[in-house]
Tab-separated table of C-alpha atoms in Angstrom:
chain	number	residue	atom	x	y	z
A	113	MET	CA	13.877	32.348	13.391
A	114	SER	CA	11.307	29.594	13.922
A	115	GLU	CA	11.953	25.865	13.774
A	116	SER	CA	10.246	25.617	10.368
A	117	THR	CA	12.839	27.964	8.791
A	118	MET	CA	15.684	25.564	9.586
A	119	SER	CA	16.733	22.590	7.558
A	120	ILE	CA	16.275	19.249	9.238
A	121	LEU	CA	19.601	18.603	10.962
A	122	THR	CA	20.990	15.225	11.865
A	123	LEU	CA	23.273	14.613	14.823
A	124	GLU	CA	26.287	14.410	12.510
A	125	GLN	CA	25.423	17.775	10.915
A	126	VAL	CA	25.169	19.410	14.350
A	127	ARG	CA	28.599	17.989	15.171
A	128	GLN	CA	29.927	19.424	11.903
A	129	LEU	CA	28.563	22.835	12.904
A	130	GLN	CA	30.301	22.528	16.284
A	131	ARG	CA	33.604	21.714	14.579
A	132	PHE	CA	33.123	24.636	12.205
A	133	PHE	CA	32.684	27.136	15.057
A	134	LEU	CA	35.653	25.664	16.918
A	135	TRP	CA	37.975	25.719	13.903
A	136	VAL	CA	36.930	29.233	12.849
A	137	ALA	CA	37.541	30.373	16.417
A	138	GLY	CA	41.011	28.823	16.141
A	139	ILE	CA	41.734	30.614	12.843
A	140	VAL	CA	40.535	33.949	14.227
A	141	GLY	CA	42.511	33.200	17.409
A	142	ILE	CA	45.708	32.955	15.370
A	143	VAL	CA	44.881	36.313	13.786
A	144	ALA	CA	44.178	37.708	17.292
A	145	ILE	CA	47.558	36.464	18.536
A	146	VAL	CA	49.286	38.200	15.631
A	147	ALA	CA	47.325	41.383	16.426
A	148	THR	CA	48.227	41.053	20.107
A	149	VAL	CA	51.933	40.696	19.345
A	150	SER	CA	51.767	43.649	16.964
A	151	ALA	CA	49.942	45.770	19.565
A	152	ALA	CA	52.556	44.839	22.185
A	153	ILE	CA	55.366	45.912	19.891
A	154	TRP	CA	53.987	49.103	18.309
A	155	ARG	CA	51.360	50.020	20.950
A	156	THR	CA	49.211	52.104	18.622
A	157	PRO	CA	45.478	52.687	19.269
A	158	THR	CA	44.668	51.035	15.920
A	159	LEU	CA	46.488	47.797	16.781
A	160	ILE	CA	45.046	47.744	20.308
A	161	ALA	CA	41.496	48.214	18.943
A	162	LEU	CA	42.114	45.519	16.318
A	163	MET	CA	43.415	43.156	18.994
A	164	ILE	CA	40.316	43.731	21.130
A	165	LEU	CA	38.025	43.230	18.101
A	166	ASP	CA	39.761	39.952	17.189
A	167	TRP	CA	39.455	38.548	20.699
A	168	VAL	CA	35.793	39.626	20.904
A	169	LEU	CA	35.122	37.656	17.704
A	170	VAL	CA	36.936	34.643	19.173
A	171	VAL	CA	34.748	34.858	22.271
A	172	GLY	CA	31.596	35.169	20.107
A	173	LEU	CA	32.536	32.105	18.074
A	174	LEU	CA	33.314	30.115	21.222
A	175	GLN	CA	29.941	31.217	22.615
A	176	ALA	CA	28.243	29.931	19.446
A	177	TRP	CA	30.162	26.638	19.808
A	178	ALA	CA	28.984	26.287	23.407
A	179	GLN	CA	25.395	27.070	22.426
A	180	THR	CA	25.550	24.386	19.722
A	181	ARG	CA	26.814	21.837	22.257
A	182	SER	CA	23.856	22.652	24.506
A	183	GLY	CA	21.409	22.126	21.625
A	184	GLN	CA	20.664	25.811	20.928
A	185	VAL	CA	21.477	25.627	17.213
A	186	ARG	CA	19.320	28.571	16.181
A	187	VAL	CA	20.798	30.840	18.833
A	188	ALA	CA	24.336	29.736	17.917
A	189	LEU	CA	23.784	30.563	14.248
A	190	MET	CA	22.439	34.015	15.065
A	191	THR	CA	25.313	34.647	17.494
A	192	SER	CA	27.916	33.819	14.843
A	193	PHE	CA	26.041	35.829	12.204
A	194	ILE	CA	25.895	38.975	14.367
A	195	ALA	CA	29.503	38.549	15.546
A	196	LEU	CA	30.893	38.300	11.998
A	197	ILE	CA	28.825	41.236	10.691
A	198	LEU	CA	29.916	43.458	13.604
A	199	TYR	CA	33.503	42.333	13.119
A	200	GLY	CA	33.366	43.447	9.496
A	201	LEU	CA	31.773	46.806	10.333
A	202	PHE	CA	34.151	47.718	13.176
A	203	GLY	CA	37.116	46.254	11.320
A	204	ALA	CA	36.426	48.580	8.381
A	205	VAL	CA	36.413	51.522	10.787
A	206	ILE	CA	39.654	50.441	12.486
A	207	LEU	CA	41.501	49.440	9.292
A	208	PRO	CA	40.031	51.392	6.358
A	209	ASN	CA	42.753	50.048	4.049
A	210	LEU	CA	41.445	46.508	4.707
A	211	ALA	CA	37.752	47.393	4.267
A	212	SER	CA	37.512	45.246	1.134
A	213	LEU	CA	38.628	42.235	3.186
A	214	MET	CA	36.386	43.157	6.113
A	215	ALA	CA	33.420	43.194	3.680
A	216	PHE	CA	33.825	39.436	3.397
A	217	ALA	CA	32.778	38.977	7.042
A	218	PRO	CA	29.012	39.082	6.273
A	219	VAL	CA	29.648	36.689	3.368
A	220	LEU	CA	31.437	34.317	5.734
A	221	ALA	CA	28.478	34.577	8.099
A	222	ILE	CA	26.056	33.556	5.333
A	223	VAL	CA	28.377	30.769	4.179
A	224	ALA	CA	28.422	29.448	7.732
A	225	MET	CA	24.621	29.493	7.964
A	226	LEU	CA	23.798	28.441	4.382
A	227	PRO	CA	23.699	24.628	4.873
A	228	PHE	CA	21.580	24.932	7.994
A	229	LEU	CA	18.833	27.370	6.980
A	230	SER	CA	16.034	27.336	4.439
A	231	GLY	CA	13.010	29.355	3.416
A	232	VAL	CA	12.170	32.956	4.204
A	233	ALA	CA	14.746	33.358	6.995
A	234	LEU	CA	17.624	32.574	4.626
A	235	ARG	CA	16.405	35.109	2.062
A	236	ARG	CA	16.109	37.783	4.733
A	237	LEU	CA	19.600	37.080	6.074
A	238	LEU	CA	21.000	37.246	2.542
A	239	ILE	CA	19.531	40.730	2.203
A	240	VAL	CA	20.945	41.735	5.601
A	241	ALA	CA	24.387	40.391	4.648
A	242	TRP	CA	24.380	42.258	1.341
A	243	ILE	CA	23.437	45.511	3.132
A	244	ALA	CA	26.223	44.838	5.680
A	245	VAL	CA	28.741	44.437	2.827
A	246	VAL	CA	27.710	47.814	1.365
A	247	VAL	CA	27.834	49.522	4.760
A	248	THR	CA	31.247	48.006	5.507
A	249	ILE	CA	32.710	49.341	2.267
A	250	VAL	CA	31.155	52.774	2.839
A	251	LEU	CA	32.511	52.932	6.406
A	252	GLY	CA	35.971	51.984	5.227
A	253	SER	CA	35.969	54.728	2.625
A	254	GLN	CA	34.362	57.506	4.661
A	255	VAL	CA	35.188	57.052	8.371
A	256	ARG	CA	38.675	57.736	9.777
A	257	LEU	CA	38.609	57.298	13.570
A	258	PHE	CA	41.995	55.618	13.998
A	259	PRO	CA	45.404	56.398	12.560
A	260	PRO	CA	46.673	54.036	9.879
A	261	VAL	CA	48.787	51.051	10.879
A	262	PRO	CA	52.521	51.171	10.281
A	263	GLU	CA	53.415	50.537	6.645
A	264	VAL	CA	55.502	47.554	7.610
A	265	LEU	CA	52.355	45.807	8.964
A	266	GLU	CA	49.955	46.671	6.151
A	267	LEU	CA	51.087	43.886	3.811
A	268	PRO	CA	51.277	41.213	6.557
A	269	PHE	CA	47.792	42.178	7.740
A	270	GLN	CA	46.444	41.872	4.182
A	271	PHE	CA	48.216	38.544	3.815
A	272	ALA	CA	46.840	37.301	7.153
A	273	GLY	CA	43.308	38.477	6.244
A	274	VAL	CA	43.387	36.678	2.897
A	275	LEU	CA	44.716	33.518	4.532
A	276	GLY	CA	42.037	33.636	7.232
A	277	ILE	CA	39.182	34.220	4.824
A	278	SER	CA	40.462	31.504	2.457
A	279	ALA	CA	40.860	29.057	5.348
A	280	ILE	CA	37.299	29.687	6.565
A	281	LEU	CA	35.864	29.335	3.040
A	282	LEU	CA	37.842	26.159	2.345
A	283	LEU	CA	36.801	24.797	5.726
A	284	GLN	CA	33.149	25.420	4.908
A	285	LEU	CA	33.587	23.805	1.486
A	286	TRP	CA	35.109	20.761	3.143
A	287	LEU	CA	32.234	20.530	5.626
A	288	PHE	CA	29.773	20.966	2.765
A	289	HIS	CA	31.533	18.146	0.923
A	290	GLU	CA	31.242	15.921	3.995
A	291	ARG	CA	27.573	16.765	4.333
A	292	LEU	CA	27.008	16.045	0.639
A	293	LEU	CA	28.735	12.686	0.997
A	294	GLY	CA	26.552	11.958	4.014
A	295	VAL	CA	23.409	12.796	2.052
A	296	ILE	CA	24.581	10.596	-0.840
A	297	SER	CA	25.332	7.766	1.581
A	298	GLN	CA	21.927	8.180	3.188
A	299	LEU	CA	20.286	8.163	-0.240
A	300	ARG	CA	22.174	4.991	-1.127
A	301	GLN	CA	21.071	3.346	2.083
A	302	THR	CA	17.497	4.443	1.428
A	303	ASN	CA	17.738	3.133	-2.131
A	304	GLU	CA	19.121	-0.183	-0.904
A	305	ALA	CA	16.332	-0.395	1.655
A	306	LEU	CA	13.793	0.359	-1.071
A	307	GLN	CA	15.351	-2.249	-3.339
A	308	HIS	CA	15.272	-4.768	-0.499
A	309	GLU	CA	11.651	-3.859	0.210
A	310	ARG	CA	10.867	-4.125	-3.503
A	311	THR	CA	12.485	-7.559	-3.679
A	312	GLY	CA	10.562	-8.646	-0.601
A	313	LEU	CA	7.366	-7.219	-2.063
A	314	GLN	CA	7.933	-9.087	-5.324
A	315	GLU	CA	8.546	-12.285	-3.383
A	316	ARG	CA	5.376	-11.725	-1.361
A	317	VAL	CA	3.415	-10.979	-4.528
A	318	ALA	CA	4.800	-14.115	-6.164
A	319	GLN	CA	3.913	-16.144	-3.070
A	320	ARG	CA	0.418	-14.636	-2.942
A	321	THR	CA	0.011	-15.316	-6.668
A	322	ALA	CA	1.086	-18.920	-6.191
A	323	ASP	CA	-1.294	-19.253	-3.242
A	324	LEU	CA	-4.126	-17.753	-5.303
A	325	GLN	CA	-3.371	-20.062	-8.205
A	326	GLN	CA	-3.326	-23.004	-5.836
A	327	ALA	CA	-6.596	-21.848	-4.289
A	328	LEU	CA	-8.080	-21.368	-7.770
A	329	ALA	CA	-6.964	-24.856	-8.773
A	330	GLU	CA	-8.517	-26.210	-5.574
A	331	VAL	CA	-11.754	-24.332	-6.318
A	332	GLU	CA	-11.769	-25.692	-9.867
A	333	ARG	CA	-11.140	-29.175	-8.538
A	334	GLN	CA	-13.987	-28.773	-6.070
A	335	MET	CA	-16.257	-27.430	-8.811
A	336	ALA	CA	-15.369	-30.393	-11.031
A	337	GLU	CA	-16.012	-32.754	-8.143
A	338	GLN	CA	-19.277	-30.937	-7.449
A	339	SER	CA	-20.297	-31.247	-11.096
A	340	ARG	CA	-19.430	-34.942	-11.013
A	341	LEU	CA	-21.459	-35.405	-7.846
A	342	LEU	CA	-24.394	-33.502	-9.356
A	343	ALA	CA	-24.228	-35.664	-12.469
A	344	GLU	CA	-24.003	-38.782	-10.310
A	345	ASN	CA	-26.888	-37.517	-8.221
A	346	GLU	CA	-28.958	-36.902	-11.327
A	347	ARG	CA	-28.106	-40.349	-12.642
A	348	GLN	CA	-29.086	-41.869	-9.310
A	349	ARG	CA	-32.311	-39.864	-9.333
A	350	GLU	CA	-33.092	-41.182	-12.779
A	351	LEU	CA	-32.318	-44.684	-11.575
A	352	ILE	CA	-34.509	-44.206	-8.519
A	353	ARG	CA	-37.263	-42.867	-10.710
A	354	GLY	CA	-36.958	-45.922	-12.894
A	355	LEU	CA	-36.953	-48.217	-9.902
A	356	SER	CA	-39.882	-46.379	-8.295
A	357	MET	CA	-41.943	-46.909	-11.485
A	358	PRO	CA	-41.046	-50.429	-12.666
A	359	VAL	CA	-42.964	-52.108	-15.500
A	360	LEU	CA	-43.217	-55.838	-14.780
A	361	PRO	CA	-44.183	-58.359	-17.465
A	362	VAL	CA	-46.582	-60.988	-16.021
A	363	SER	CA	-47.387	-62.677	-19.328
A	364	GLN	CA	-46.457	-62.366	-22.972
A	365	GLU	CA	-49.075	-59.657	-23.572
A	366	THR	CA	-49.685	-58.207	-20.086
A	367	LEU	CA	-47.590	-55.676	-18.124
A	368	VAL	CA	-48.049	-54.517	-14.542
A	369	MET	CA	-46.889	-51.009	-13.417
A	370	PRO	CA	-47.216	-50.242	-9.676
A	371	LEU	CA	-47.319	-46.510	-8.760
A	372	VAL	CA	-46.013	-45.714	-5.281
A	373	GLY	CA	-45.990	-42.381	-3.440
A	374	GLU	CA	-47.259	-38.943	-4.402
A	375	LEU	CA	-47.374	-38.066	-8.074
A	376	ASP	CA	-46.642	-34.583	-9.379
A	377	ALA	CA	-46.514	-33.340	-12.955
A	378	GLU	CA	-42.919	-34.472	-13.408
A	379	ARG	CA	-43.482	-38.011	-12.062
A	380	ILE	CA	-46.677	-38.364	-14.110
A	381	ALA	CA	-44.716	-37.471	-17.257
A	382	VAL	CA	-41.999	-40.002	-16.310
A	383	ALA	CA	-44.700	-42.663	-15.648
A	384	GLN	CA	-46.308	-42.005	-19.028
A	385	ALA	CA	-43.008	-42.217	-20.889
A	386	THR	CA	-41.921	-45.371	-19.008
A	387	ALA	CA	-45.225	-47.172	-19.568
A	388	LEU	CA	-45.462	-46.306	-23.278
A	389	GLN	CA	-41.875	-47.336	-23.930
A	390	ALA	CA	-42.470	-50.664	-22.142
A	391	ILE	CA	-45.660	-51.320	-24.173
A	392	ASP	CA	-43.835	-50.571	-27.392
A	393	ARG	CA	-40.833	-52.776	-26.565
A	394	ALA	CA	-42.898	-55.742	-25.317
A	395	ASP	CA	-45.666	-55.352	-27.935
A	396	ALA	CA	-48.068	-55.758	-25.002
A	397	ARG	CA	-51.841	-55.667	-25.272
A	398	HIS	CA	-52.712	-55.031	-21.626
A	399	LEU	CA	-51.300	-52.670	-18.999
A	400	VAL	CA	-52.332	-52.938	-15.366
A	401	LEU	CA	-51.781	-49.762	-13.296
A	402	ASP	CA	-51.625	-50.566	-9.576
A	403	ILE	CA	-52.217	-47.373	-7.492
A	404	THR	CA	-52.443	-49.175	-4.156
A	405	GLY	CA	-49.372	-47.286	-2.920
A	406	MET	CA	-50.678	-43.835	-3.853
A	407	PRO	CA	-52.010	-41.816	-0.863
A	408	PHE	CA	-54.427	-39.667	-2.911
A	409	VAL	CA	-55.522	-38.839	-6.442
A	410	ASP	CA	-56.261	-35.246	-7.551
A	411	THR	CA	-57.261	-33.695	-10.852
A	412	THR	CA	-53.631	-33.530	-12.064
A	413	VAL	CA	-53.060	-37.229	-11.376
A	414	ALA	CA	-56.404	-38.163	-12.918
A	415	ALA	CA	-55.686	-36.114	-16.057
A	416	GLY	CA	-52.269	-37.785	-16.319
A	417	LEU	CA	-53.830	-41.227	-15.984
A	418	MET	CA	-56.398	-40.424	-18.691
A	419	GLN	CA	-53.616	-39.265	-21.022
A	420	LEU	CA	-51.780	-42.540	-20.349
A	421	VAL	CA	-54.948	-44.553	-21.112
A	422	GLN	CA	-55.505	-42.705	-24.387
A	423	SER	CA	-51.853	-42.991	-25.426
A	424	ALA	CA	-51.852	-46.749	-24.664
A	425	ARG	CA	-54.954	-47.189	-26.794
A	426	LEU	CA	-53.153	-45.540	-29.678
A	427	LEU	CA	-50.474	-48.213	-29.281
A	428	GLY	CA	-53.156	-50.951	-29.279
A	429	ALA	CA	-53.159	-51.709	-25.552
A	430	THR	CA	-55.855	-51.495	-22.907
A	431	VAL	CA	-55.288	-50.098	-19.409
A	432	THR	CA	-56.803	-51.508	-16.225
A	433	LEU	CA	-56.697	-49.487	-13.013
A	434	VAL	CA	-56.456	-51.536	-9.788
A	435	GLY	CA	-55.916	-50.772	-6.096
A	436	VAL	CA	-58.391	-47.936	-5.711
A	437	ARG	CA	-58.796	-47.693	-1.962
A	438	PRO	CA	-62.028	-46.390	-0.393
A	439	GLU	CA	-60.626	-42.977	0.575
A	440	VAL	CA	-59.141	-42.551	-2.898
A	441	ALA	CA	-62.513	-43.501	-4.448
A	442	GLN	CA	-64.270	-40.940	-2.258
A	443	THR	CA	-61.766	-38.264	-3.302
A	444	ILE	CA	-62.268	-39.084	-6.976
A	445	VAL	CA	-66.043	-38.850	-6.630
A	446	ALA	CA	-65.828	-35.636	-4.591
A	447	LEU	CA	-63.601	-34.040	-7.227
A	448	GLY	CA	-65.960	-35.105	-9.990
A	449	ILE	CA	-63.210	-36.893	-11.903
A	450	ASP	CA	-64.608	-38.952	-14.789
A	451	LEU	CA	-62.895	-42.330	-15.058
A	452	SER	CA	-65.654	-43.959	-17.075
A	453	GLU	CA	-63.303	-44.776	-19.920
A	454	VAL	CA	-60.861	-46.558	-17.573
A	455	THR	CA	-61.319	-50.245	-16.761
A	456	THR	CA	-60.968	-50.905	-13.063
A	457	ALA	CA	-60.463	-53.962	-10.869
A	458	ALA	CA	-60.508	-54.529	-7.129
A	459	ASP	CA	-57.027	-55.948	-6.990
A	460	LEU	CA	-54.194	-57.189	-9.160
A	461	ALA	CA	-55.332	-60.839	-9.109
A	462	SER	CA	-58.792	-59.904	-10.365
A	463	ALA	CA	-57.308	-57.833	-13.167
A	464	LEU	CA	-54.990	-60.643	-14.231
A	465	ARG	CA	-57.818	-63.199	-14.203
A	466	ARG	CA	-59.889	-60.808	-16.326
A	467	GLN	CA	-57.036	-60.506	-18.785
A	468	ARG	CA	-56.692	-64.295	-19.026
A	469	VAL	CA	-60.420	-64.715	-19.585
A	470	THR	CA	-60.371	-62.005	-22.210
A	471	ALA	CA	-57.348	-63.560	-23.860
């Protein structure tokens, strides 16, 4: 009988098994005392053999109790099982009239082992016990090795056998009830622990949810702040663009627009829109573009300037280009940019004097 064939036993269940062996040994001991007294009075071979058989069973049960105390539960169960089966078999031979009661010995052995075994081993022992019951009944009906007991003892022996069997069965039922209550108590404790764990889990989930909601709110707040900063940054960029391309009125009909820094397609478009809007608002006739602050002029810048000149002409204004430095002039010539349609001046003062003379 391997460890896997046994039910998982707790310390309390092992103690219950110890008490069971001890109490059954006590019940059988009472029966053995009665048999001993009867053998001392009548001194028949049947009573002497019955006395010996009873005390052998008591010793076997005490041996099983001792084995249980030393931790040998499997060995103790097998010892009690074999002792009870042999008691039934030999008891049927000694007392054929009580063979029906002796047939209960294998049943008592199975009842004793039932709460502590499981699986294939239990099924095999059930088969063995059933065979032992059949053999016990057959031996009681066919074998006559001992003379019958005195008639005066037959009824007391039957009465004592019924009382002993009933006591053992009731004892096992009581132990089974205790074990069942222990299992129910353990299940309740497990359920309470699960409920406590569930409550704690719900609290942790609620706390995590609150933390996530708080984190989400913080992320949303940061995103809103980021959007506000981006909008503010864009507004500042627009303001910087406007400040980097100012249109200054120098007379009632003349505007001056200095261009500083490198121009790309986006800044050229902004410069065109700013200049045309200023010409339209001021109803100006002259626009002076000062490119002194520009480091170089390429084909994109030149094309943008030509578009500005043509657009200003459509609004009725002329454009004068001033501040062309020598390196910028060399770049324009090297690139083959045609600025023949653009009026130029050496500096801003010359352009303004030309505008006054023209006016």
